[in-house]
XYZ file of N, CA and C in Angstrom:
771
model
N 92.297 76.313 116.639
C 93.205 76.186 115.572
C 92.718 77.092 114.428
N 93.741 77.920 113.907
C 93.479 78.793 112.726
C 93.585 78.116 111.433
N 92.594 78.191 110.620
C 92.543 77.759 109.134
C 92.511 78.862 108.212
N 93.575 79.233 107.513
C 93.645 80.381 106.715
C 92.722 80.183 105.358
N 91.906 81.220 105.057
C 91.116 81.183 103.831
C 91.361 82.398 102.943
N 91.140 82.237 101.741
C 91.364 83.278 100.686
C 90.179 83.231 99.750
N 89.814 84.539 99.319
C 88.844 84.676 98.236
C 89.260 85.903 97.476
N 89.590 85.433 96.220
C 90.180 86.441 95.243
C 89.247 86.572 94.039
N 88.944 87.882 93.842
C 88.043 88.190 92.667
C 88.807 88.950 91.603
N 88.838 88.516 90.346
C 89.378 89.142 89.303
C 88.365 89.323 88.235
N 87.839 90.526 88.050
C 86.714 90.884 87.182
C 85.575 89.978 87.758
N 84.955 89.035 86.983
C 83.967 88.225 87.476
C 84.405 86.790 87.818
N 85.709 86.723 87.927
C 86.478 85.355 88.171
C 86.591 85.168 89.607
N 86.260 84.145 90.363
C 86.498 83.976 91.790
C 87.463 82.789 92.008
N 88.469 82.990 92.741
C 89.567 82.031 93.049
C 89.547 81.754 94.628
N 89.596 80.578 94.996
C 89.756 80.187 96.452
C 90.945 79.354 96.779
N 91.432 78.838 95.873
C 92.765 78.104 96.036
C 94.006 78.792 95.611
N 94.812 79.279 96.619
C 96.055 79.967 96.084
C 97.200 79.280 96.972
N 98.361 79.456 96.323
C 99.533 79.037 97.031
C 100.078 80.013 98.004
N 100.021 81.311 97.503
C 100.691 82.323 98.328
C 100.183 83.703 97.896
N 99.940 84.551 98.849
C 99.534 85.963 98.618
C 100.499 86.830 99.348
N 101.198 87.839 98.714
C 102.057 88.772 99.473
C 101.541 90.147 99.119
N 101.206 90.923 100.223
C 100.755 92.321 100.079
C 101.680 93.158 100.749
N 102.103 94.265 100.083
C 103.161 95.176 100.564
C 102.396 96.597 100.645
N 102.163 97.062 101.855
C 101.667 98.498 101.946
C 102.322 99.316 103.065
N 102.652 100.390 102.834
C 103.520 101.289 103.799
C 103.303 102.664 103.533
N 103.377 103.631 104.586
C 103.381 104.913 104.339
C 104.456 105.472 103.553
N 105.626 104.794 103.680
C 106.890 105.191 102.843
C 106.665 104.739 101.420
N 105.740 103.852 101.153
C 105.689 103.366 99.711
C 104.461 103.874 99.177
N 104.593 104.676 98.053
C 103.401 105.343 97.414
C 102.359 104.378 96.936
N 102.828 103.207 96.315
C 101.872 102.231 95.703
C 101.901 100.946 96.500
N 100.610 100.589 96.883
C 100.548 99.161 97.609
C 100.548 98.192 96.510
N 101.274 97.013 96.765
C 101.370 95.964 95.694
C 100.821 94.658 96.281
N 100.468 93.771 95.421
C 100.096 92.400 95.849
C 100.630 91.458 94.802
N 101.153 90.250 95.227
C 101.485 89.197 94.392
C 100.820 88.000 94.675
N 99.967 87.504 93.715
C 99.221 86.165 93.929
C 99.909 85.077 93.148
N 100.187 83.940 93.982
C 100.761 82.869 93.333
C 99.741 81.661 93.465
N 99.475 81.119 92.217
C 98.417 80.065 92.191
C 99.066 78.725 92.201
N 98.455 77.676 92.637
C 99.103 76.313 92.770
C 99.548 75.739 91.440
N 98.910 76.047 90.385
C 99.256 75.308 89.154
C 98.672 76.153 88.063
N 98.680 75.689 86.767
C 97.996 76.349 85.749
C 96.544 76.046 85.855
N 95.806 77.180 85.967
C 94.332 77.154 86.377
C 93.504 77.250 84.971
N 92.615 76.332 84.791
C 91.668 76.408 83.704
C 90.305 76.508 84.128
N 89.575 77.440 83.391
C 88.153 77.608 83.758
C 87.381 77.131 82.436
N 86.704 76.168 82.740
C 86.013 75.373 81.533
C 87.023 74.938 80.556
N 87.075 75.582 79.309
C 88.011 75.235 78.276
C 89.018 76.172 78.027
N 89.106 77.197 78.926
C 90.084 78.329 78.686
C 91.022 78.413 79.903
N 92.317 78.598 79.505
C 93.373 78.882 80.573
C 93.096 80.229 81.178
N 93.309 80.230 82.585
C 93.107 81.487 83.225
C 93.968 82.758 82.716
N 95.168 82.305 82.272
C 96.068 83.315 81.864
C 95.566 84.040 80.595
N 94.869 83.313 79.829
C 94.202 83.940 78.593
C 92.998 84.769 78.915
N 92.545 84.826 80.112
C 91.436 85.621 80.434
C 91.766 86.927 81.050
N 93.073 87.046 81.410
C 93.488 88.154 82.237
C 94.226 89.173 81.387
N 94.279 90.438 81.792
C 95.004 91.500 81.098
C 95.240 92.595 82.029
N 96.380 93.454 81.726
C 96.643 94.525 82.582
C 95.340 95.397 82.660
N 95.113 95.968 83.928
C 94.127 96.812 84.232
C 92.853 96.165 84.722
N 92.824 94.825 84.643
C 91.657 94.103 85.332
C 91.557 94.454 86.771
N 90.349 94.498 87.239
C 90.109 94.882 88.761
C 90.364 93.717 89.527
N 90.968 93.828 90.647
C 91.402 92.811 91.682
C 90.938 93.068 93.030
N 90.216 92.125 93.703
C 90.025 92.152 95.127
C 90.575 91.019 95.835
N 91.206 91.145 96.935
C 91.833 89.972 97.745
C 91.116 90.015 99.160
N 90.584 89.069 99.521
C 89.978 88.881 100.846
C 90.677 87.698 101.556
N 91.226 88.013 102.820
C 91.918 86.899 103.586
C 91.395 86.910 105.013
N 91.606 85.839 105.637
C 91.176 85.560 107.057
C 91.383 84.321 107.435
N 90.766 83.983 108.655
C 90.794 82.646 109.320
C 89.504 82.139 109.485
N 89.350 80.868 109.375
C 88.001 80.167 109.756
C 86.807 80.797 109.015
N 87.064 81.199 107.774
C 85.960 81.784 106.888
C 85.451 83.138 107.329
N 86.235 83.776 108.136
C 86.063 85.136 108.511
C 87.019 85.979 107.735
N 86.523 86.656 106.669
C 87.397 87.307 105.632
C 87.231 88.837 105.797
N 88.394 89.460 105.485
C 88.454 90.928 105.374
C 89.152 91.293 104.081
N 88.644 92.380 103.436
C 89.427 92.745 102.201
C 90.630 93.348 102.542
N 91.686 92.826 102.060
C 93.129 93.310 102.536
C 93.701 94.170 101.317
N 93.135 93.934 100.152
C 93.716 94.669 99.036
C 92.739 94.701 97.801
N 92.676 95.933 97.188
C 91.915 95.996 95.954
C 92.768 96.969 94.976
N 92.648 96.574 93.789
C 93.527 97.269 92.807
C 93.427 96.726 91.380
N 94.533 96.631 90.693
C 94.489 96.334 89.320
C 95.691 95.317 88.898
N 95.473 94.595 87.977
C 96.599 93.713 87.430
C 97.582 94.651 86.627
N 98.830 94.405 86.981
C 99.875 95.142 86.162
C 100.731 94.155 85.414
N 100.650 92.894 85.802
C 101.522 91.976 85.014
C 101.081 90.539 85.406
N 101.098 89.693 84.361
C 100.752 88.284 84.570
C 101.868 87.410 84.157
N 102.461 86.591 85.090
C 103.491 85.607 84.600
C 102.849 84.247 84.253
N 102.679 83.763 83.166
C 102.162 82.568 82.848
C 103.034 81.311 83.096
N 103.713 81.298 84.104
C 104.603 80.227 84.391
C 103.846 79.217 85.384
N 104.579 78.241 85.699
C 103.992 77.234 86.713
C 104.877 77.161 87.929
N 104.445 77.722 89.066
C 103.024 78.205 89.382
C 102.849 79.516 88.695
N 101.675 79.915 88.403
C 101.292 81.292 87.762
C 101.369 82.285 88.854
N 101.852 83.553 88.373
C 101.859 84.626 89.344
C 101.183 85.920 88.745
N 100.440 86.563 89.510
C 99.718 87.768 89.100
C 100.129 88.943 89.985
N 100.718 89.978 89.372
C 101.161 91.088 90.086
C 100.152 92.171 89.912
N 100.005 92.958 91.053
C 98.902 93.963 91.174
C 99.412 95.217 91.779
N 98.702 96.349 91.485
C 99.006 97.541 92.299
C 97.611 98.136 92.591
N 97.607 98.974 93.616
C 96.394 99.554 94.193
C 95.910 100.640 93.272
N 94.934 101.489 93.560
C 94.426 102.548 92.796
C 95.499 103.666 92.338
N 96.582 103.623 92.877
C 97.722 104.614 92.524
C 98.079 104.218 90.983
N 97.878 102.959 90.637
C 98.131 102.580 89.225
C 97.289 103.470 88.329
N 96.058 103.769 88.530
C 95.254 104.571 87.748
C 95.914 105.898 87.566
N 96.571 106.562 88.709
C 97.041 107.807 88.696
C 98.475 107.873 87.924
N 98.876 106.714 87.511
C 100.072 106.649 86.702
C 99.861 106.728 85.254
N 98.600 106.735 84.835
C 98.235 106.705 83.390
C 97.958 108.046 82.798
N 97.875 109.100 83.533
C 97.628 110.417 83.007
C 98.845 111.289 82.856
N 98.654 112.375 82.228
C 99.681 113.533 82.218
C 99.006 114.840 82.381
N 99.651 115.672 83.186
C 99.029 116.899 83.732
C 100.033 118.035 83.530
N 99.571 119.222 82.981
C 100.242 120.424 82.874
C 99.490 121.519 83.446
N 100.027 122.039 84.629
C 99.185 123.104 85.232
C 100.091 123.867 86.261
N 99.783 125.202 86.385
C 100.564 125.956 87.288
C 99.582 126.496 88.363
N 100.120 126.688 89.616
C 99.266 127.173 90.715
C 100.086 128.357 91.368
N 99.332 129.291 91.862
C 100.003 130.334 92.606
C 99.443 130.253 94.071
N 100.315 130.006 94.974
C 99.870 129.989 96.403
C 98.709 129.029 96.666
N 98.807 127.747 96.122
C 97.686 126.858 96.293
C 97.816 126.103 97.622
N 96.611 125.686 98.186
C 96.584 124.741 99.244
C 96.901 123.248 98.652
N 97.378 122.499 99.492
C 97.366 121.010 99.189
C 96.140 120.441 98.565
N 95.029 120.881 99.147
C 93.684 120.421 98.631
C 93.447 120.917 97.191
N 93.796 122.107 96.941
C 93.749 122.664 95.562
C 94.430 121.780 94.567
N 95.621 121.318 94.970
C 96.411 120.491 94.079
C 95.886 119.126 93.929
N 95.447 118.600 94.952
C 94.860 117.163 94.898
C 93.650 117.201 94.095
N 92.744 118.183 94.372
C 91.492 118.261 93.425
C 91.732 118.400 92.134
N 92.810 119.094 91.764
C 93.136 119.308 90.317
C 93.646 118.117 89.649
N 94.523 117.391 90.386
C 95.096 116.195 89.722
C 94.249 114.894 89.904
N 93.367 114.903 90.831
C 92.483 113.694 91.077
C 91.094 114.223 91.191
N 90.467 114.706 90.175
C 89.121 115.256 90.304
C 87.953 114.354 90.572
N 88.196 113.128 90.399
C 87.036 112.072 90.697
C 87.338 111.198 91.829
N 88.285 111.497 92.661
C 88.631 110.674 93.676
C 88.448 111.270 95.148
N 87.767 110.546 95.883
C 87.475 111.089 97.274
C 88.861 111.013 98.107
N 89.164 112.180 98.660
C 90.403 112.355 99.331
C 90.326 112.965 100.695
N 91.158 112.555 101.630
C 91.374 113.218 102.897
C 92.710 113.932 102.879
N 92.685 115.174 102.856
C 93.892 115.974 102.621
C 94.232 116.831 103.860
N 95.523 116.926 104.106
C 96.099 117.795 105.225
C 96.026 119.257 104.802
N 96.184 120.117 105.862
C 96.123 121.526 105.496
C 97.503 122.033 105.253
N 97.888 122.278 104.074
C 99.211 122.866 103.656
C 99.064 123.993 102.635
N 99.875 124.862 102.596
C 99.848 125.983 101.558
C 101.275 125.992 100.894
N 101.397 126.348 99.729
C 102.507 126.410 99.000
C 102.658 127.717 98.262
N 103.907 128.058 97.792
C 104.073 129.187 96.968
C 103.759 128.838 95.480
N 104.584 129.172 94.669
C 104.368 128.813 93.154
C 104.629 127.267 93.076
N 103.640 126.737 92.387
C 103.694 125.143 92.212
C 103.325 124.817 90.755
N 104.343 124.161 90.050
C 104.072 123.804 88.675
C 104.114 122.343 88.463
N 103.278 121.857 87.432
C 103.326 120.501 87.078
C 103.500 120.453 85.630
N 104.656 119.936 85.206
C 105.018 119.986 83.765
C 104.932 118.589 82.973
N 103.693 118.299 82.611
C 103.488 117.083 81.833
C 103.899 115.864 82.580
N 103.531 115.577 83.673
C 103.734 114.330 84.482
C 102.441 113.773 85.069
N 102.501 112.629 85.509
C 101.366 111.800 85.942
C 100.985 112.388 87.443
N 99.634 112.116 87.834
C 99.295 112.391 89.267
C 100.194 111.665 90.287
N 100.522 110.424 89.939
C 101.336 109.611 90.848
C 102.709 110.211 91.010
N 103.318 110.793 90.006
C 104.653 111.443 90.024
C 104.519 112.817 90.793
N 103.389 113.358 90.655
C 103.175 114.607 91.682
C 103.172 114.167 93.014
N 102.495 113.222 93.397
C 102.513 112.648 94.825
C 103.983 112.188 95.294
N 104.625 111.558 94.349
C 106.007 111.173 94.691
C 106.905 112.348 94.923
N 106.721 113.493 94.102
C 107.440 114.693 94.422
C 107.137 115.298 95.602
N 105.814 115.265 96.095
C 105.421 115.823 97.371
C 105.986 115.109 98.504
N 106.193 113.811 98.304
C 106.678 112.994 99.371
C 108.202 113.283 99.453
N 108.951 113.292 98.320
C 110.358 113.456 98.327
C 110.756 114.893 98.674
N 110.081 115.877 98.317
C 110.537 117.272 98.524
C 109.860 117.798 99.872
N 108.746 117.540 100.106
C 108.067 118.118 101.274
C 107.644 117.146 102.466
N 108.035 115.917 102.193
C 107.700 114.787 103.227
C 106.248 114.586 103.410
N 105.396 114.785 102.346
C 104.027 114.556 102.435
C 103.668 113.207 101.972
N 103.282 112.292 102.639
C 102.997 110.806 102.244
C 101.693 110.832 101.680
N 101.411 109.983 100.796
C 100.149 109.569 100.165
C 99.884 108.143 100.030
N 98.673 107.776 100.274
C 98.262 106.222 100.133
C 96.697 106.282 100.060
N 96.340 105.041 99.404
C 94.974 104.588 99.285
C 94.698 103.594 100.383
N 93.560 103.806 101.083
C 93.150 102.850 102.138
C 91.641 102.826 102.065
N 91.027 101.733 101.982
C 89.652 101.411 101.827
C 88.995 102.450 100.924
N 89.496 102.607 99.743
C 89.128 103.305 98.652
C 89.079 104.856 98.825
N 89.775 105.293 99.794
C 90.041 106.646 100.119
C 91.511 107.015 99.855
N 91.684 108.121 99.253
C 93.102 108.748 99.069
C 93.439 109.547 100.281
N 94.498 109.242 100.993
C 94.947 110.080 102.133
C 96.278 110.832 101.668
N 96.319 112.064 101.771
C 97.379 112.984 101.448
C 97.915 113.776 102.722
N 99.012 113.389 103.287
C 99.440 114.175 104.438
C 98.622 113.787 105.654
N 97.810 112.807 105.534
C 96.996 112.329 106.631
C 97.034 110.808 106.707
N 96.487 110.222 107.722
C 96.565 108.776 107.941
C 95.121 108.291 108.274
N 94.803 107.191 107.875
C 93.446 106.536 108.137
C 93.167 106.460 109.687
N 91.983 106.794 110.167
C 91.541 106.670 111.530
C 91.168 105.320 111.838
N 90.855 104.422 110.758
C 90.212 103.204 110.902
C 91.178 102.018 110.990
N 92.530 102.315 111.085
C 93.595 101.265 111.086
C 93.403 100.597 112.423
N 93.411 99.257 112.395
C 93.188 98.424 113.567
C 94.535 97.941 114.148
N 94.661 97.815 115.465
C 95.768 97.357 116.087
C 95.804 95.794 116.090
N 96.825 95.163 115.441
C 96.988 93.788 115.369
C 97.805 93.216 116.507
N 97.291 92.394 117.226
C 98.143 91.654 118.317
C 98.843 90.454 117.687
N 100.143 90.346 117.774
C 100.952 89.236 117.322
C 101.287 88.254 118.340
N 100.892 87.124 118.179
C 101.203 85.923 119.045
C 102.029 84.989 118.208
N 103.376 84.927 118.702
C 104.158 84.027 117.875
C 103.911 82.608 117.712
N 103.029 82.146 118.645
C 102.571 80.739 118.561
C 101.296 80.566 117.765
N 100.798 81.613 117.353
C 99.330 81.428 116.566
C 99.278 82.116 115.224
N 99.754 83.272 115.090
C 99.430 84.063 113.758
C 100.713 84.590 113.182
N 101.857 83.866 113.312
C 102.969 84.233 112.581
C 103.509 82.914 111.917
N 104.190 83.053 110.905
C 104.870 81.963 110.198
C 106.196 81.732 110.800
N 106.483 80.529 111.429
C 107.725 80.316 112.325
C 108.895 80.465 111.291
N 108.984 79.765 110.261
C 110.189 79.813 109.419
C 110.531 81.101 108.752
N 109.504 82.005 108.669
C 109.747 83.300 108.145
C 109.686 84.332 109.220
N 109.698 84.059 110.433
C 109.658 85.008 111.563
C 111.060 85.637 111.759
N 111.221 86.948 111.504
C 112.475 87.615 111.749
C 112.352 88.786 112.715
N 111.176 88.665 113.602
C 111.043 89.617 114.625
C 112.183 89.540 115.714
N 112.563 90.662 116.117
C 113.687 90.661 117.116
C 113.254 91.644 118.273
N 113.586 91.260 119.492
C 113.333 92.072 120.654
C 114.532 93.162 120.816
N 114.049 94.327 120.974
C 115.086 95.407 121.039
C 114.600 96.377 122.247
N 115.525 96.801 122.994
C 115.312 97.826 124.088
C 115.187 99.200 123.545
N 114.400 100.004 124.092
C 114.162 101.380 123.614
C 115.496 102.195 123.520
N 116.486 101.845 124.655
C 117.773 102.456 124.606
C 118.601 102.102 123.312
N 118.326 101.112 122.706
C 119.072 100.638 121.407
C 118.563 101.363 120.190
N 117.555 102.036 120.340
C 117.038 102.846 119.143
C 117.571 104.198 119.107
N 118.555 104.408 118.269
C 119.203 105.738 118.131
C 118.576 106.581 116.969
N 118.380 107.640 117.138
C 117.672 108.536 116.094
C 118.414 109.812 115.797
N 118.463 110.196 114.469
C 118.998 111.466 114.161
C 117.948 112.347 113.448
N 117.649 113.435 113.924
C 116.562 114.331 113.354
C 117.126 115.262 112.351
N 116.711 115.360 111.140
C 116.939 116.347 110.127
C 115.810 117.243 110.052
N 115.854 118.397 110.436
C 114.759 119.593 110.237
C 115.001 120.195 109.000
N 114.000 120.288 108.126
C 114.183 120.917 106.888
C 113.172 122.000 106.653
N 113.535 123.256 106.566
C 112.719 124.366 106.448
C 112.523 124.737 104.958
N 111.389 124.741 104.476
C 111.215 125.007 103.027
C 110.625 126.482 102.875
N 111.340 127.411 102.343
C 110.935 128.891 102.362
C 110.108 129.080 101.161
N 109.339 130.246 101.210
C 108.443 130.647 100.119
C 109.078 130.632 98.633
N 110.396 130.851 98.597
C 111.025 130.909 97.335
C 111.609 129.541 96.858
N 111.233 128.466 97.676
C 111.597 127.034 97.536
C 113.046 126.730 97.838
N 113.774 127.669 98.462
C 115.107 127.363 99.037
C 114.920 126.618 100.367
N 115.838 125.961 100.825
C 115.704 125.217 102.081
C 116.792 125.564 103.181
N 116.581 125.374 104.383
C 117.579 125.383 105.353
C 117.374 124.134 106.111
N 118.515 123.392 106.438
C 118.491 122.108 107.112
C 119.296 122.105 108.491
N 118.808 121.601 109.477
C 119.515 121.484 110.800
C 119.434 120.012 111.200
N 120.526 119.520 111.644
C 120.613 118.087 112.085
C 120.882 117.973 113.655
N 120.063 117.264 114.355
C 120.244 117.133 115.790
C 120.027 115.672 116.124
N 120.558 115.232 117.333
C 120.408 113.745 117.669
C 121.664 113.055 117.679
N 121.473 111.772 117.636
C 122.641 110.770 117.511
C 123.167 110.726 116.047
N 124.437 111.028 115.836
C 124.988 111.145 114.486
C 124.983 109.787 113.944
N 124.927 108.718 114.779
C 125.036 107.309 114.239
C 123.676 106.701 114.045
N 122.619 107.426 114.552
C 121.248 106.921 114.560
C 120.605 106.999 113.217
N 119.477 106.343 113.199
C 118.586 106.238 112.022
C 118.009 107.581 111.688
N 118.088 108.081 110.538
C 117.711 109.436 110.192
C 116.197 109.473 110.082
N 115.697 110.511 110.697
C 114.186 110.986 110.481
C 114.104 112.287 110.193
N 113.161 112.690 109.298
C 112.985 114.068 108.826
C 111.737 114.672 109.296
N 111.915 116.021 109.532
C 110.819 116.908 109.989
C 110.849 118.140 109.005
N 109.682 118.290 108.321
C 109.523 119.408 107.251
C 108.837 120.498 107.860
N 109.218 121.714 107.603
C 108.583 122.996 107.941
C 108.378 123.782 106.606
N 107.157 124.007 106.131
C 106.917 124.651 104.946
C 106.390 126.106 105.346
N 107.105 127.095 104.932
C 106.841 128.501 105.226
C 106.165 129.180 104.043
N 105.006 129.879 104.200
C 104.330 130.488 103.211
C 104.060 132.020 103.571
N 104.351 132.887 102.671
C 104.109 134.402 102.944
C 102.602 134.621 102.802
N 102.054 135.407 103.666
C 100.741 135.940 103.562
C 100.746 137.429 103.884
N 100.269 138.294 102.924
C 100.234 139.689 103.099
C 98.894 140.130 103.224
N 98.423 140.619 104.399
C 97.062 141.050 104.544
C 96.768 142.341 103.637
N 95.627 142.572 103.246
C 95.377 143.705 102.384
C 95.235 144.961 103.064
N 95.032 144.866 104.500
C 94.798 146.102 105.225
C 96.130 146.782 105.502
N 97.174 146.155 105.481
C 98.586 146.865 105.774
C 99.609 146.183 105.045
N 100.824 146.602 105.124
C 101.840 146.152 104.316
C 102.725 145.027 105.148
N 102.317 144.700 106.258
C 103.171 143.859 107.140
C 103.097 142.392 106.439
N 104.034 141.617 106.526
C 104.275 140.328 106.045
C 104.201 139.281 107.186
N 103.311 138.273 106.977
C 103.286 137.309 108.012
C 103.743 135.991 107.360
N 104.242 135.101 108.174
C 104.623 133.801 107.786
C 103.758 132.775 108.461
N 103.194 131.847 107.769
C 102.518 130.739 108.333
C 103.396 129.518 108.081
N 103.508 128.675 109.070
C 104.280 127.544 109.011
C 103.554 126.261 109.201
N 103.610 125.423 108.168
C 103.058 124.018 108.116
C 104.020 123.017 108.506
N 103.742 122.224 109.475
C 104.834 121.351 109.879
C 104.321 119.853 109.526
N 105.179 119.116 108.743
C 104.881 117.756 108.547
C 105.920 116.807 109.055
N 105.507 115.814 109.746
C 106.518 114.844 110.396
C 106.205 113.415 109.839
N 106.558 113.252 108.592
C 106.376 111.893 107.963
C 107.245 110.840 108.452
N 108.452 111.205 108.948
C 109.471 110.062 109.146
C 109.546 109.835 110.667
N 108.749 110.382 111.408
C 108.790 110.175 112.886
C 108.055 108.921 113.358
N 107.602 108.094 112.506
C 106.880 106.857 112.699
C 107.849 105.985 113.482
N 107.403 105.179 114.474
C 108.104 104.150 115.084
C 109.465 104.655 115.735
N 109.525 105.805 116.193
C 110.619 106.353 116.785
C 110.739 105.794 118.303
């Protein structure tokens, strides 16, 4: 029999009794979020919990079964709803990167150059990409990552305190789902589908050195659209005048095809 346990730490406050914890994390979603629902108005000694919390407080959520716990989320409080039941809304470390403003221009930078400049104190695992002229005009680091995702298909996420940009964690574990053991029956919306039922349309987007694009669509016109990005960068060797193109390919939307 599985007995679910929770251990939530907010600053130096520890909570073990919760009604509901919802964590949303996805490669398509820049910021991982968590919502903690407590069973009632919680009081610590003579002070209500809601009066001890504020935006930016550090949060760690550990969950598991039979007292075997794993940290599933760490981040910061972004909103407290002092209702009954009380709800605490959190975001991961991407919240920190929403608080700054950056103005900077790059000429032919690598992706690592950009990430180092906008996140100087954060350990990062970065894919190998190179760009032409790249400008940041008074926006936050998080919005730069959002722009990289939207325009170039480069996903970014935090996982185990590491920032991954254009890469994915190697330590992600495979979870075996047993409908009789570790799923919630009344919330189970899993459906069995044949591979032949999965229709896909591929949109290939070539991004040229002058930031113009060429798009080609192939596959099933009625299928789910997946995007493949090709970033072309001009390199001109000093020994001669020939121009070479390097092509960086990013396939962010080919998951679960």
